[in-house]
Short mmCIF file of C-alpha atoms and ligand atoms in Angstrom, two decimals:
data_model
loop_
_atom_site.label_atom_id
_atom_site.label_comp_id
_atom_site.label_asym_id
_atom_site.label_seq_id
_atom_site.Cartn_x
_atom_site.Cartn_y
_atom_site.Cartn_z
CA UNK A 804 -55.27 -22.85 75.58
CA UNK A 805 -54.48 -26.86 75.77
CA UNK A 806 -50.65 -25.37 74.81
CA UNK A 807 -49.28 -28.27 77.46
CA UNK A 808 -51.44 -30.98 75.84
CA UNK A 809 -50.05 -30.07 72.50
CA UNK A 810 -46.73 -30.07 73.69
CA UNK A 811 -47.05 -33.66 75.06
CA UNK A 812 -48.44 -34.96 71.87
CA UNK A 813 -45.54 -33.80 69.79
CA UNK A 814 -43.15 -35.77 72.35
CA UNK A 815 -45.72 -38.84 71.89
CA UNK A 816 -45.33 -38.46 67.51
CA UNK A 817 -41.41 -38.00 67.72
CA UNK A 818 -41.17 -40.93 69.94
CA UNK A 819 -43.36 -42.69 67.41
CA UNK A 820 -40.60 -41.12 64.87
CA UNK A 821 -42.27 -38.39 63.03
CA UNK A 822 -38.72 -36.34 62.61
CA UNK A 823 -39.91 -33.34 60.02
CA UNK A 824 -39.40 -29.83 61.88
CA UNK A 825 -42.15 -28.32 59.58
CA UNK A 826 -44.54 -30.91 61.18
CA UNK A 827 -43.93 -30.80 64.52
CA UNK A 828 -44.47 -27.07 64.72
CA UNK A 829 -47.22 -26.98 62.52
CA UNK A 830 -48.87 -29.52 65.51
CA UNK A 831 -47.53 -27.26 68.48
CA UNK A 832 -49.52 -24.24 66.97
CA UNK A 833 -52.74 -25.58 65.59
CA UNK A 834 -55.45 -26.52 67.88
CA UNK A 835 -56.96 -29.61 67.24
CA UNK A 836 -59.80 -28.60 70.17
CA UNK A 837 -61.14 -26.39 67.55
CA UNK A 838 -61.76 -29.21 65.55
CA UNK A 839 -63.85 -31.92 67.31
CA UNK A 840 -67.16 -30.80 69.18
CA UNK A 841 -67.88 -30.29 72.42
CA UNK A 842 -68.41 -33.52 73.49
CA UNK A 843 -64.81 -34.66 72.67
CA UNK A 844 -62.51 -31.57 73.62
CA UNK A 845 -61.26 -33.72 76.39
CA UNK A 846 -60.17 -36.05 73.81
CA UNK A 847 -58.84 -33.53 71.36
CA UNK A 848 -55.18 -34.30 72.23
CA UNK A 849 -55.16 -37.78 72.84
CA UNK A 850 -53.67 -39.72 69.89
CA UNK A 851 -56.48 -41.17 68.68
CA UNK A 852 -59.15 -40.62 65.86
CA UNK A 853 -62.29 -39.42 67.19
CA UNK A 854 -66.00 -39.27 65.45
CA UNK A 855 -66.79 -35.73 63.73
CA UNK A 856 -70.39 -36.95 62.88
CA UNK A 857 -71.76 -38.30 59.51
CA UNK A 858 -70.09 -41.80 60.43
CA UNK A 859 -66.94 -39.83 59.83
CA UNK A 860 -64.09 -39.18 61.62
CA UNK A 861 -61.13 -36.70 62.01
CA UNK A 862 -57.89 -38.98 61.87
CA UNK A 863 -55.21 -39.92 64.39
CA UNK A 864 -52.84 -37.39 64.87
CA UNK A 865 -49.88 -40.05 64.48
CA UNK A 866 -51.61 -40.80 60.63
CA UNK A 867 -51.74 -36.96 59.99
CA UNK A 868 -48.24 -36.31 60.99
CA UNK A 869 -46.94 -39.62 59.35
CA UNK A 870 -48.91 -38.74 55.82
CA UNK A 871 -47.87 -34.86 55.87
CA UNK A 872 -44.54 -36.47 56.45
CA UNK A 873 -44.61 -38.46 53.87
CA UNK A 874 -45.86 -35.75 51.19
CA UNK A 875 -42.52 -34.51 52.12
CA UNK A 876 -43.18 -30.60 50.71
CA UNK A 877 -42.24 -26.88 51.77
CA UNK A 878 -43.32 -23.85 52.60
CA UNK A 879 -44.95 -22.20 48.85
CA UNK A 880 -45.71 -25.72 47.64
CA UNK A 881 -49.70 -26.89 46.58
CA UNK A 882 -51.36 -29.74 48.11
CA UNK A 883 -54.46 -31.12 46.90
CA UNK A 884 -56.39 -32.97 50.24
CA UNK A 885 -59.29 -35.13 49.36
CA UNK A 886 -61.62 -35.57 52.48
CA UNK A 887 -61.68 -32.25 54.10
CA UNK A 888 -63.16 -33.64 57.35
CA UNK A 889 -63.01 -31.83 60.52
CA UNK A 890 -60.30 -29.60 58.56
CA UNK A 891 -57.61 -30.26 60.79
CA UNK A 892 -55.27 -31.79 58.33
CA UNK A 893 -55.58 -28.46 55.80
CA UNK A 894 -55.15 -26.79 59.03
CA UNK A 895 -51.70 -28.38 59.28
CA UNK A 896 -50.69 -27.88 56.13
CA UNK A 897 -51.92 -24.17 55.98
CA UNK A 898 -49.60 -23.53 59.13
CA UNK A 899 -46.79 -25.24 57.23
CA UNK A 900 -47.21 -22.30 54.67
CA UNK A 901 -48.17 -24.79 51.89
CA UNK A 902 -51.22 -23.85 49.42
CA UNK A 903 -53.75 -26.03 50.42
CA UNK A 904 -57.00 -27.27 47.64
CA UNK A 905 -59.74 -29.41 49.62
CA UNK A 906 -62.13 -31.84 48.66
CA UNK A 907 -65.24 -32.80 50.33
CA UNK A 908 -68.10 -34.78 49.03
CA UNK A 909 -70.18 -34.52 52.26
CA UNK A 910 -72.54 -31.23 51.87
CA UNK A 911 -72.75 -30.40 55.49
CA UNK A 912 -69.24 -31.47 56.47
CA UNK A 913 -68.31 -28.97 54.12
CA UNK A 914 -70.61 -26.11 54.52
CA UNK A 915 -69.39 -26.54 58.24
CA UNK A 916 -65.79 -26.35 57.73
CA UNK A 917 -65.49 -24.18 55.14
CA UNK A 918 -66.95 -21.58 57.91
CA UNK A 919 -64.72 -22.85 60.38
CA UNK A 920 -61.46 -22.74 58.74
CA UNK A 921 -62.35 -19.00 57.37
CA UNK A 922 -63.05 -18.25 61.33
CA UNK A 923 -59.55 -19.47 62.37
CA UNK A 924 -57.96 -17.92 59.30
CA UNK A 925 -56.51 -20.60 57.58
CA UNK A 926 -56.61 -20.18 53.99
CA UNK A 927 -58.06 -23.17 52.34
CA UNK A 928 -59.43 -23.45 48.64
CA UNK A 929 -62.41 -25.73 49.37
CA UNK A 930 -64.77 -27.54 46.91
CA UNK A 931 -67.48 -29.60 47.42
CA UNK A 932 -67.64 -33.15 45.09
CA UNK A 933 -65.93 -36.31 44.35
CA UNK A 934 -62.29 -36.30 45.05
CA UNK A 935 -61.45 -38.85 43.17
CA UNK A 936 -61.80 -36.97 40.43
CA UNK A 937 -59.09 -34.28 41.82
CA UNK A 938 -59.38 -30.65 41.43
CA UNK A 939 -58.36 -29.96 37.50
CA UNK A 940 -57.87 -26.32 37.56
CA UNK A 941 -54.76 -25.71 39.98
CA UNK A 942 -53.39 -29.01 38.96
CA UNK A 943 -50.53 -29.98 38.94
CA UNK A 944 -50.01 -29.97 42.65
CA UNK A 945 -46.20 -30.64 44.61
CA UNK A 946 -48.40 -33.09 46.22
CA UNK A 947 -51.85 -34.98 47.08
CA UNK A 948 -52.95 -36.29 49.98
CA UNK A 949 -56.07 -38.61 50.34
CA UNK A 950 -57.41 -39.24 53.86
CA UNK A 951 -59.85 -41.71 53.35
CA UNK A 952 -59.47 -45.58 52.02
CA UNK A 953 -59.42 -46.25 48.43
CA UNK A 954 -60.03 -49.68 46.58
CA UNK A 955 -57.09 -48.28 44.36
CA UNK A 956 -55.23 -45.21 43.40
CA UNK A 957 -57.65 -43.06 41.05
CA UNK A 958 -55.60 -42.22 37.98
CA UNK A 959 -56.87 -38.95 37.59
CA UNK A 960 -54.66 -38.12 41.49
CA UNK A 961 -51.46 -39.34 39.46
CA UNK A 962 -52.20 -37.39 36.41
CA UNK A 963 -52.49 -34.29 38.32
CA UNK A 964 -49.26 -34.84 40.36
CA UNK A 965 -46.35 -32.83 39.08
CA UNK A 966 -42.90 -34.87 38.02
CA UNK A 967 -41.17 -34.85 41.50
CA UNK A 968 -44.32 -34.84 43.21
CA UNK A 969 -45.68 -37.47 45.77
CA UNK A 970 -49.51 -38.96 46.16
CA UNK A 971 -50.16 -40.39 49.52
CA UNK A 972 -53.12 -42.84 49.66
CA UNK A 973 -54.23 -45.85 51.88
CA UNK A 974 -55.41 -48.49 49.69
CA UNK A 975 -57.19 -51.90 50.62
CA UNK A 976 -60.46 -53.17 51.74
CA UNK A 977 -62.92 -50.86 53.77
CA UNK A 978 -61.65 -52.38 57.29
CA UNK A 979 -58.15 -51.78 56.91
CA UNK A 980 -55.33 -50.03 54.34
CA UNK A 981 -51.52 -50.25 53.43
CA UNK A 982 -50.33 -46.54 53.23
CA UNK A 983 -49.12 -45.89 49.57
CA UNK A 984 -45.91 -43.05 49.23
CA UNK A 985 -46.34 -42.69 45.22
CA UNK A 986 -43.76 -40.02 43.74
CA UNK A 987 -44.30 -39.33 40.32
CA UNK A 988 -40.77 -39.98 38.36
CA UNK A 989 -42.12 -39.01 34.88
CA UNK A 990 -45.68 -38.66 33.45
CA UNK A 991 -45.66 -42.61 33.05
CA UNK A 992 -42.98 -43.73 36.14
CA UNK A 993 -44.27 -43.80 39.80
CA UNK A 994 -42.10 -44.94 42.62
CA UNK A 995 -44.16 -46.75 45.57
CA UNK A 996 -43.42 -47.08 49.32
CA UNK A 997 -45.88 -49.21 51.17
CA UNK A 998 -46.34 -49.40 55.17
CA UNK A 999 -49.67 -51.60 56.06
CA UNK A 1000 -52.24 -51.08 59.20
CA UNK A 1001 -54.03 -48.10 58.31
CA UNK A 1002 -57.59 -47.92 59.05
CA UNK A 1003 -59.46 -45.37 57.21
CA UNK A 1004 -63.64 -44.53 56.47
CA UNK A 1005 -64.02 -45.19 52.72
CA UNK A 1006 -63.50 -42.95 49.91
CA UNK A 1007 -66.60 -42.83 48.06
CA UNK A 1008 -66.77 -41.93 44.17
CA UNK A 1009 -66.65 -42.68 40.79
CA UNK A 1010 -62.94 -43.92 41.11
CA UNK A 1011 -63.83 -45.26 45.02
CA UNK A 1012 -66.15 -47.07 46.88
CA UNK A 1013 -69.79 -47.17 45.33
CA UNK A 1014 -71.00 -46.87 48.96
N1 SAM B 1229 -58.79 -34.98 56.61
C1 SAM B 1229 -59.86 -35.06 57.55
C2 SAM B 1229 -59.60 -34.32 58.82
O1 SAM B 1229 -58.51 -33.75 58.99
O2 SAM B 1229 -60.51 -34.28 59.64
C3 SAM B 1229 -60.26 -36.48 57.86
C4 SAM B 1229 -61.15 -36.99 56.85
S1 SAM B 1229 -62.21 -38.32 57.20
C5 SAM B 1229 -61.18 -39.59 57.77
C6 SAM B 1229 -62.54 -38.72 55.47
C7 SAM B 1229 -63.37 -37.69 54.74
O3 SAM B 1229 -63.36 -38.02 53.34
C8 SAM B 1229 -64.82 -37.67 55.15
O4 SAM B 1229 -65.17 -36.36 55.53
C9 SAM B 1229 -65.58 -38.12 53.90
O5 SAM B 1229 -66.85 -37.50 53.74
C10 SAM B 1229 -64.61 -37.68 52.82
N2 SAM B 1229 -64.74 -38.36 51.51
C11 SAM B 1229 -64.99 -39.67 51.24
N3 SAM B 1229 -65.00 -39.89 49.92
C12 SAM B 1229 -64.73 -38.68 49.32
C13 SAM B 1229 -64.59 -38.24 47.96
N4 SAM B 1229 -64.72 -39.07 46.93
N5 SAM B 1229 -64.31 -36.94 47.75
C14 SAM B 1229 -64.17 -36.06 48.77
N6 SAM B 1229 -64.30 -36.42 50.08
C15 SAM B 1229 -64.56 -37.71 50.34
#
């Protein structure tokens, strides 16, 4: 179902310039219908975010595609994702055949999509807590990927980055974010890439927002 709409919003995020095979397919096979509720399905492939309740929301497709882009791993790799959501972005990783850990500090957000993602078989570790502590035990991860806005980058995300690896997190104010493309060079050098206009719900937690 929706296979046409899908279609027409990978032509909208390669004219926007998302290039990345792996990404593009991984969009044309999972359905983001799945993820909104019933009152949005018409929306669900229109590139825009949309409200998942909770004062949440599940992100633009553009972002997701431009951030799993930008975390720039392959089929086999890890990927720690703080802000589970809707589950839509493990979804796309998951159908890029990368091993996907998920944070979520919202109880029913999470008891929601954990069921959710098991009933469309995509194979997500979840956890429910504060991502900004990161997820110790599997560490370290080919990548991380935070999709909500941080005051700054939690050093626990870098710590638990492998040498190679790259952390993708908006950073700013609560109204709006510059992206940050971190790749860890050695346990104490980071690279940074930064593109600005992001606007992302806050990340809440010891090394985030206090609320
Ligand atoms: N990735 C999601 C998707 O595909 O639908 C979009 C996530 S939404 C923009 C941000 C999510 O981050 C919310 O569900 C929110 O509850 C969660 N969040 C905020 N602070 C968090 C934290 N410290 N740890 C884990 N999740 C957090």
């Amino acid at each position: 179902m929706y296979e046409s709409d899908r279609e027409e919003l990978v032509e909208i995020l390669k004219e926007r310039g998302i290039k990345s095979q792996s990404v593009l397919k991984a969009f044309l096979s999972v359905e983001r219908h799945k993820f909104v509720s019933d009152a949005m399905i018409m929306h669900a492939y229109e590139d825009s975010a949309l409200p998942i309740g909770y004062g949440q929301t599940i992100s633009q497709p553009y972002t997701v595609a431009f951030m799993t882009e930008a975390l720039n791993v392959r089929s086999g790799q890890s990927v720690l994702e703080i802000g589970t959501g809707s589950g839509y972005q493990a979804a796309i990783l998951c159908a890029m055949g990368i091993n996907v850990f998920s944070i979520e500090r919202n109880e029913k957000l999470y008891n929601t999509t954990r069921k959710l993602l098991e009933t469309l078989g995509y194979d997500v570790f979840t956890k429910l807590g504060d991502g900004t502590k990161g997820w110790e035990s599997y560490a370290p991860y080919d990548g991380i990927i935070v999709t909500a806005g941080a005051p700054a980058v939690p050093n626990k995300l870098k710590d638990q980055l492998k040498i190679g690896g790259i952390l993708v997190i908006p950073t700013g104010n609560q109204k709006s974010q510059t992206m940050q493309i971190i790749k860890k060079i050695s346990e104490d050098r980071f690279e940074y890439i930064e593109t600005p206009n992001f606007s992302f719900v806050p990340l809440i937690g010891k090394d985030g927002w206090k609320k």
